[in-house]
Amino acid sequence: MNFLDLARAIFGLAFTLGLIGLAAWAARRYAPQIMARLSAERGERRMTVVETLVLDPARRLVLVKIDEEERLILLGEGRELIEPRGPGAAS
């Protein structure tokens, strides 16, 4: 392997890494605007995640708003618990 082959390999590696860096920069720069435009085209969504709380590595609490009703969901370990919250929930 002579010097020319080594220089060609290093140049090829630098060029490839440069292309990957350019793609990462473009994704960070332009992806949020593209994703916002795509989500706006879908219309208003009925379900949104209001907040999440990690209890431990196996369980998490998720507060979900569906229409005007909030529900608290405990996720993890193969079972789930759904607790209604909002105007129709019993105190």
JSON list of C-alpha atoms in Angstrom, two decimals:
[
{"chain": "A", "resi": 1, "resn": "MET", "atom": "CA", "xyz": [0.00, 0.00, 0.00]},
{"chain": "A", "resi": 2, "resn": "ASN", "atom": "CA", "xyz": [1.69, 3.16, -1.13]},
{"chain": "A", "resi": 3, "resn": "PHE", "atom": "CA", "xyz": [1.16, 6.74, -0.04]},
{"chain": "A", "resi": 4, "resn": "LEU", "atom": "CA", "xyz": [-1.34, 7.52, -2.83]},
{"chain": "A", "resi": 5, "resn": "ASP", "atom": "CA", "xyz": [-3.65, 4.68, -1.77]},
{"chain": "A", "resi": 6, "resn": "LEU", "atom": "CA", "xyz": [-3.46, 5.78, 1.86]},
{"chain": "A", "resi": 7, "resn": "ALA", "atom": "CA", "xyz": [-4.23, 9.40, 0.92]},
{"chain": "A", "resi": 8, "resn": "ARG", "atom": "CA", "xyz": [-7.18, 8.28, -1.23]},
{"chain": "A", "resi": 9, "resn": "ALA", "atom": "CA", "xyz": [-8.59, 6.20, 1.65]},
{"chain": "A", "resi": 10, "resn": "ILE", "atom": "CA", "xyz": [-8.23, 9.08, 4.12]},
{"chain": "A", "resi": 11, "resn": "PHE", "atom": "CA", "xyz": [-9.81, 11.53, 1.66]},
{"chain": "A", "resi": 12, "resn": "GLY", "atom": "CA", "xyz": [-12.71, 9.11, 1.06]},
{"chain": "A", "resi": 13, "resn": "LEU", "atom": "CA", "xyz": [-13.26, 8.73, 4.80]},
{"chain": "A", "resi": 14, "resn": "ALA", "atom": "CA", "xyz": [-13.14, 12.50, 5.36]},
{"chain": "A", "resi": 15, "resn": "PHE", "atom": "CA", "xyz": [-15.57, 13.07, 2.47]},
{"chain": "A", "resi": 16, "resn": "THR", "atom": "CA", "xyz": [-18.01, 10.45, 3.83]},
{"chain": "A", "resi": 17, "resn": "LEU", "atom": "CA", "xyz": [-17.86, 11.88, 7.36]},
{"chain": "A", "resi": 18, "resn": "GLY", "atom": "CA", "xyz": [-18.39, 15.36, 5.93]},
{"chain": "A", "resi": 19, "resn": "LEU", "atom": "CA", "xyz": [-21.51, 14.21, 4.09]},
{"chain": "A", "resi": 20, "resn": "ILE", "atom": "CA", "xyz": [-22.86, 12.61, 7.27]},
{"chain": "A", "resi": 21, "resn": "GLY", "atom": "CA", "xyz": [-22.17, 15.82, 9.23]},
{"chain": "A", "resi": 22, "resn": "LEU", "atom": "CA", "xyz": [-23.86, 17.92, 6.54]},
{"chain": "A", "resi": 23, "resn": "ALA", "atom": "CA", "xyz": [-26.93, 15.66, 6.61]},
{"chain": "A", "resi": 24, "resn": "ALA", "atom": "CA", "xyz": [-27.08, 15.88, 10.44]},
{"chain": "A", "resi": 25, "resn": "TRP", "atom": "CA", "xyz": [-26.82, 19.67, 10.32]},
{"chain": "A", "resi": 26, "resn": "ALA", "atom": "CA", "xyz": [-29.57, 19.90, 7.68]},
{"chain": "A", "resi": 27, "resn": "ALA", "atom": "CA", "xyz": [-31.82, 17.58, 9.71]},
{"chain": "A", "resi": 28, "resn": "ARG", "atom": "CA", "xyz": [-31.39, 19.68, 12.86]},
{"chain": "A", "resi": 29, "resn": "ARG", "atom": "CA", "xyz": [-31.91, 22.91, 10.93]},
{"chain": "A", "resi": 30, "resn": "TYR", "atom": "CA", "xyz": [-34.87, 22.03, 8.69]},
{"chain": "A", "resi": 31, "resn": "ALA", "atom": "CA", "xyz": [-36.56, 18.94, 10.18]},
{"chain": "A", "resi": 32, "resn": "PRO", "atom": "CA", "xyz": [-38.61, 20.79, 12.88]},
{"chain": "A", "resi": 33, "resn": "GLN", "atom": "CA", "xyz": [-40.17, 23.08, 10.26]},
{"chain": "A", "resi": 34, "resn": "ILE", "atom": "CA", "xyz": [-40.96, 20.17, 7.96]},
{"chain": "A", "resi": 35, "resn": "MET", "atom": "CA", "xyz": [-42.48, 18.16, 10.83]},
{"chain": "A", "resi": 36, "resn": "ALA", "atom": "CA", "xyz": [-44.58, 21.16, 11.93]},
{"chain": "A", "resi": 37, "resn": "ARG", "atom": "CA", "xyz": [-45.87, 21.61, 8.40]},
{"chain": "A", "resi": 38, "resn": "LEU", "atom": "CA", "xyz": [-46.75, 17.92, 8.12]},
{"chain": "A", "resi": 39, "resn": "SER", "atom": "CA", "xyz": [-48.57, 17.89, 11.47]},
{"chain": "A", "resi": 40, "resn": "ALA", "atom": "CA", "xyz": [-50.52, 21.04, 10.51]},
{"chain": "A", "resi": 41, "resn": "GLU", "atom": "CA", "xyz": [-51.74, 19.32, 7.35]},
{"chain": "A", "resi": 42, "resn": "ARG", "atom": "CA", "xyz": [-53.20, 16.44, 9.39]},
{"chain": "A", "resi": 43, "resn": "GLY", "atom": "CA", "xyz": [-55.67, 18.71, 11.17]},
{"chain": "A", "resi": 44, "resn": "GLU", "atom": "CA", "xyz": [-56.56, 19.02, 14.82]},
{"chain": "A", "resi": 45, "resn": "ARG", "atom": "CA", "xyz": [-55.81, 15.97, 16.92]},
{"chain": "A", "resi": 46, "resn": "ARG", "atom": "CA", "xyz": [-58.25, 14.74, 19.57]},
{"chain": "A", "resi": 47, "resn": "MET", "atom": "CA", "xyz": [-55.68, 13.13, 21.85]},
{"chain": "A", "resi": 48, "resn": "THR", "atom": "CA", "xyz": [-52.60, 14.79, 23.35]},
{"chain": "A", "resi": 49, "resn": "VAL", "atom": "CA", "xyz": [-50.07, 13.76, 25.98]},
{"chain": "A", "resi": 50, "resn": "VAL", "atom": "CA", "xyz": [-50.12, 16.46, 28.64]},
{"chain": "A", "resi": 51, "resn": "GLU", "atom": "CA", "xyz": [-47.35, 15.16, 30.89]},
{"chain": "A", "resi": 52, "resn": "THR", "atom": "CA", "xyz": [-45.34, 12.03, 31.71]},
{"chain": "A", "resi": 53, "resn": "LEU", "atom": "CA", "xyz": [-43.63, 11.04, 34.92]},
{"chain": "A", "resi": 54, "resn": "VAL", "atom": "CA", "xyz": [-41.15, 8.16, 35.21]},
{"chain": "A", "resi": 55, "resn": "LEU", "atom": "CA", "xyz": [-41.68, 6.34, 38.49]},
{"chain": "A", "resi": 56, "resn": "ASP", "atom": "CA", "xyz": [-38.97, 3.70, 38.04]},
{"chain": "A", "resi": 57, "resn": "PRO", "atom": "CA", "xyz": [-37.38, 1.89, 35.07]},
{"chain": "A", "resi": 58, "resn": "ALA", "atom": "CA", "xyz": [-40.44, -0.33, 34.67]},
{"chain": "A", "resi": 59, "resn": "ARG", "atom": "CA", "xyz": [-43.33, 2.09, 35.32]},
{"chain": "A", "resi": 60, "resn": "ARG", "atom": "CA", "xyz": [-44.45, 5.54, 34.22]},
{"chain": "A", "resi": 61, "resn": "LEU", "atom": "CA", "xyz": [-47.47, 7.78, 34.69]},
{"chain": "A", "resi": 62, "resn": "VAL", "atom": "CA", "xyz": [-48.93, 9.43, 31.59]},
{"chain": "A", "resi": 63, "resn": "LEU", "atom": "CA", "xyz": [-51.53, 12.21, 31.71]},
{"chain": "A", "resi": 64, "resn": "VAL", "atom": "CA", "xyz": [-53.50, 12.13, 28.44]},
{"chain": "A", "resi": 65, "resn": "LYS", "atom": "CA", "xyz": [-56.15, 14.61, 27.32]},
{"chain": "A", "resi": 66, "resn": "ILE", "atom": "CA", "xyz": [-58.86, 13.14, 25.07]},
{"chain": "A", "resi": 67, "resn": "ASP", "atom": "CA", "xyz": [-61.29, 15.76, 23.78]},
{"chain": "A", "resi": 68, "resn": "GLU", "atom": "CA", "xyz": [-61.94, 17.72, 27.01]},
{"chain": "A", "resi": 69, "resn": "GLU", "atom": "CA", "xyz": [-61.34, 14.83, 29.43]},
{"chain": "A", "resi": 70, "resn": "GLU", "atom": "CA", "xyz": [-58.02, 14.03, 31.10]},
{"chain": "A", "resi": 71, "resn": "ARG", "atom": "CA", "xyz": [-57.03, 10.48, 31.99]},
{"chain": "A", "resi": 72, "resn": "LEU", "atom": "CA", "xyz": [-54.14, 9.34, 34.14]},
{"chain": "A", "resi": 73, "resn": "ILE", "atom": "CA", "xyz": [-52.58, 6.10, 32.88]},
{"chain": "A", "resi": 74, "resn": "LEU", "atom": "CA", "xyz": [-50.07, 3.96, 34.77]},
{"chain": "A", "resi": 75, "resn": "LEU", "atom": "CA", "xyz": [-47.99, 2.00, 32.27]},
{"chain": "A", "resi": 76, "resn": "GLY", "atom": "CA", "xyz": [-45.56, -0.82, 32.96]},
{"chain": "A", "resi": 77, "resn": "GLU", "atom": "CA", "xyz": [-44.95, -4.45, 33.76]},
{"chain": "A", "resi": 78, "resn": "GLY", "atom": "CA", "xyz": [-47.67, -5.74, 31.44]},
{"chain": "A", "resi": 79, "resn": "ARG", "atom": "CA", "xyz": [-50.59, -4.03, 33.15]},
{"chain": "A", "resi": 80, "resn": "GLU", "atom": "CA", "xyz": [-52.16, -0.62, 32.98]},
{"chain": "A", "resi": 81, "resn": "LEU", "atom": "CA", "xyz": [-54.41, 1.43, 35.23]},
{"chain": "A", "resi": 82, "resn": "ILE", "atom": "CA", "xyz": [-56.58, 4.16, 33.77]},
{"chain": "A", "resi": 83, "resn": "GLU", "atom": "CA", "xyz": [-58.02, 6.81, 36.08]},
{"chain": "A", "resi": 84, "resn": "PRO", "atom": "CA", "xyz": [-60.45, 9.36, 34.56]},
{"chain": "A", "resi": 85, "resn": "ARG", "atom": "CA", "xyz": [-59.94, 13.03, 35.39]},
{"chain": "A", "resi": 86, "resn": "GLY", "atom": "CA", "xyz": [-61.81, 16.08, 34.23]},
{"chain": "A", "resi": 87, "resn": "PRO", "atom": "CA", "xyz": [-65.35, 17.46, 34.31]},
{"chain": "A", "resi": 88, "resn": "GLY", "atom": "CA", "xyz": [-67.03, 14.04, 34.38]},
{"chain": "A", "resi": 89, "resn": "ALA", "atom": "CA", "xyz": [-64.78, 12.46, 37.01]},
{"chain": "A", "resi": 90, "resn": "ALA", "atom": "CA", "xyz": [-66.16, 11.65, 40.45]},
{"chain": "A", "resi": 91, "resn": "SER", "atom": "CA", "xyz": [-64.37, 13.35, 43.36]}
]
